[in-house]
C-alpha cells in the first residue's frame, strides 16, 4: 500500500510537469519548425514529417499498450519481493528463533528471481519500442535530407539551404524522441495513479448512517440486546448475547480463549457492525450516532498493545494529545509505570522502538493503561489488560484500575478471576454463548463452570 501511494503521488507530480513542461512546448516547437520548413522549402517537408509523426504515434501507442502488462507484472513481482523482505525483517525474532535465515533468504531470492525475469522482459520490449521509433524518425530524416541534397545537386537549392534544413531537422529529431519517452512515462504514471485511486475508492466497512448525530446525554449505560455476530457467515462467533452495564458499574466477562470476549469490545467500539440485535449507549443505537462520538466516549486497553516508535511520553500523551507533562506523569503514576520510566537513563524521553519492542509485555500494558487513564472516557474496556503482569504488579495495579473505573461504565475482560470478584455482574462466555451470569458469590453457590474455574485458579495460585 505504501508503495502504491508513493508511486501514485510521484506520478501525479510527473504527469503535471510532463504535460506542462514537455508536451505543450514540444508541440509548439514541432509546429514552428514545420511552418518554417514548409514556408521556406515547400510542402514536401510537412508531408514527410506529418506522415512520420502519424506512423510514430500509432506504433508507439500500439506497442506501449501491448507491453504495459509486462511492466505491471514486473511491478507486482517487485511488490511481492518487498513484502517478503519487510515481513521477514519485522519478524526477525521469529526468524532467529527457528534458525530460518537461510529459508527466508531463499524465499526472497526466489521472488527476486521472478522479478528479474519480468524486468528483463519489460526491458526487452522497451528496447523493441525504442528501435522501432528510431527507425521511423531516422527514416523520415533521411528522406528529407535526400530531398534537400538532390535539390542542391539539381541547383534548386543552395548549400546554405542544406545546412539550414539539417539544423532544423535536429530541432525535429529531439522533440519527436521526447514525445515517445513522455508518452511511455505518462502511460506508466497513469497506471500508478490508477492504483492509488483504487485505494481511495476502497469502501469502509463501517459507515456513519446518513445524518447521524453525535452521542448525546450523560447516561452511559451500555446494553447488548440479543447480539449475534460473525466475521464470516460460515462461523458464528456471538450468539444472542444480551447484557447490560448500568452507568458507572462494572461487568466482567470471563471464558476460554476464542470464545468471543475481545469481539464484544470490538463491537462496542464499532470496528464492526452487529449482524443481528443492537448495542446501545444511553438508549441510543451506536449504529445511529457518529462513530467518532462513540469512540470518544470509550477507552480501551487492548489485549495486545502496540506502541508508536517514539518516546514513552509521546505514547502516553497519545491518549489525549495536548496533555501537559504533569498530567502524563499522573497517569503514569496511576498505571505504576512512572518509577520504571524514571529508572531509565532518558526518563520520559526513552524511545520504545518499533511497535514498542524495547519494552517488556507488562511495561507495554502499563503504558497502554496510562494512555487510557489520560483519555479519561466515561466508558472503559479492559481487555485482559493485566494479563502480561506478574501477580504482585497485577494486584498493585488492580486498586488503581478500580480507582480509574470509579464512576465509569466498565467492561472488564479477564482471565484471572481474582481480578473480577467485585464486578457488578460476571458473565461466563463459552463459544459465543453466555452460559452463566451473576455476582461472584452467586456463581460460586451455583457450583457451575465459574466455580470450577475458580477452584482451578486457586490451586494454580497456591502452587
Ligand atoms: N478479524 C477476524 N476475522 C475472522 N475471525 C476472527 C477475527 N478476529 C477474531 N476471529 C475469531 O473469532 C473468535 C473469537 O475471537 P476473540 O473475540 O478475539 O476471542 P477471545 O475470547 O479470546 O478474546 C476466535 O476464534 C477468532 O479466531
Ligand atoms: Mg481476547
CSV table of N, CA and C and ligand atoms in Angstrom, one decimal, residues 256-263 266 303-304 383-384 413, ligand 2:
chain,number,residue,atom,x,y,z
A,256,UNK,N,-13.1,-19.2,28.1
A,256,UNK,CA,-11.9,-19.7,27.4
A,256,UNK,C,-11.5,-18.8,26.3
A,257,UNK,N,-10.3,-18.9,25.9
A,257,UNK,CA,-9.8,-18.1,24.8
A,257,UNK,C,-10.5,-18.5,23.5
A,258,UNK,N,-10.8,-17.5,22.7
A,258,UNK,CA,-11.5,-17.8,21.4
A,258,UNK,C,-13.0,-17.8,21.6
A,259,UNK,N,-13.5,-17.5,22.8
A,259,UNK,CA,-15.0,-17.6,23.0
A,259,UNK,C,-15.7,-16.4,22.5
A,260,UNK,N,-14.9,-15.3,22.2
A,260,UNK,CA,-15.6,-14.1,21.6
A,260,UNK,C,-15.5,-12.9,22.5
A,261,UNK,N,-14.7,-13.0,23.5
A,261,UNK,CA,-14.7,-11.9,24.5
A,261,UNK,C,-14.2,-10.6,23.9
A,262,UNK,N,-13.0,-10.7,23.2
A,262,UNK,CA,-12.5,-9.4,22.6
A,262,UNK,C,-13.4,-8.9,21.5
A,263,UNK,N,-14.2,-9.8,20.9
A,263,UNK,CA,-15.1,-9.4,19.9
A,263,UNK,C,-16.2,-8.5,20.5
A,266,UNK,N,-14.7,-5.1,20.5
A,266,UNK,CA,-14.6,-4.6,19.1
A,266,UNK,C,-16.0,-4.1,18.6
A,303,UNK,N,-5.9,-6.1,24.3
A,303,UNK,CA,-5.2,-7.3,24.7
A,303,UNK,C,-3.7,-7.2,24.3
A,304,UNK,N,-3.5,-6.9,23.0
A,304,UNK,CA,-2.1,-6.7,22.6
A,304,UNK,C,-1.9,-5.3,22.3
A,383,UNK,N,-9.4,-5.2,28.2
A,383,UNK,CA,-9.4,-6.5,27.6
A,383,UNK,C,-8.1,-7.2,28.0
A,384,UNK,N,-8.3,-8.0,29.0
A,384,UNK,CA,-7.1,-8.8,29.6
A,384,UNK,C,-6.0,-7.8,29.8
A,413,UNK,N,-12.6,-7.6,30.7
A,413,UNK,CA,-12.4,-9.0,30.2
A,413,UNK,C,-11.2,-9.5,30.9
B,2,LIG,MG1,-9.3,-11.7,23.5
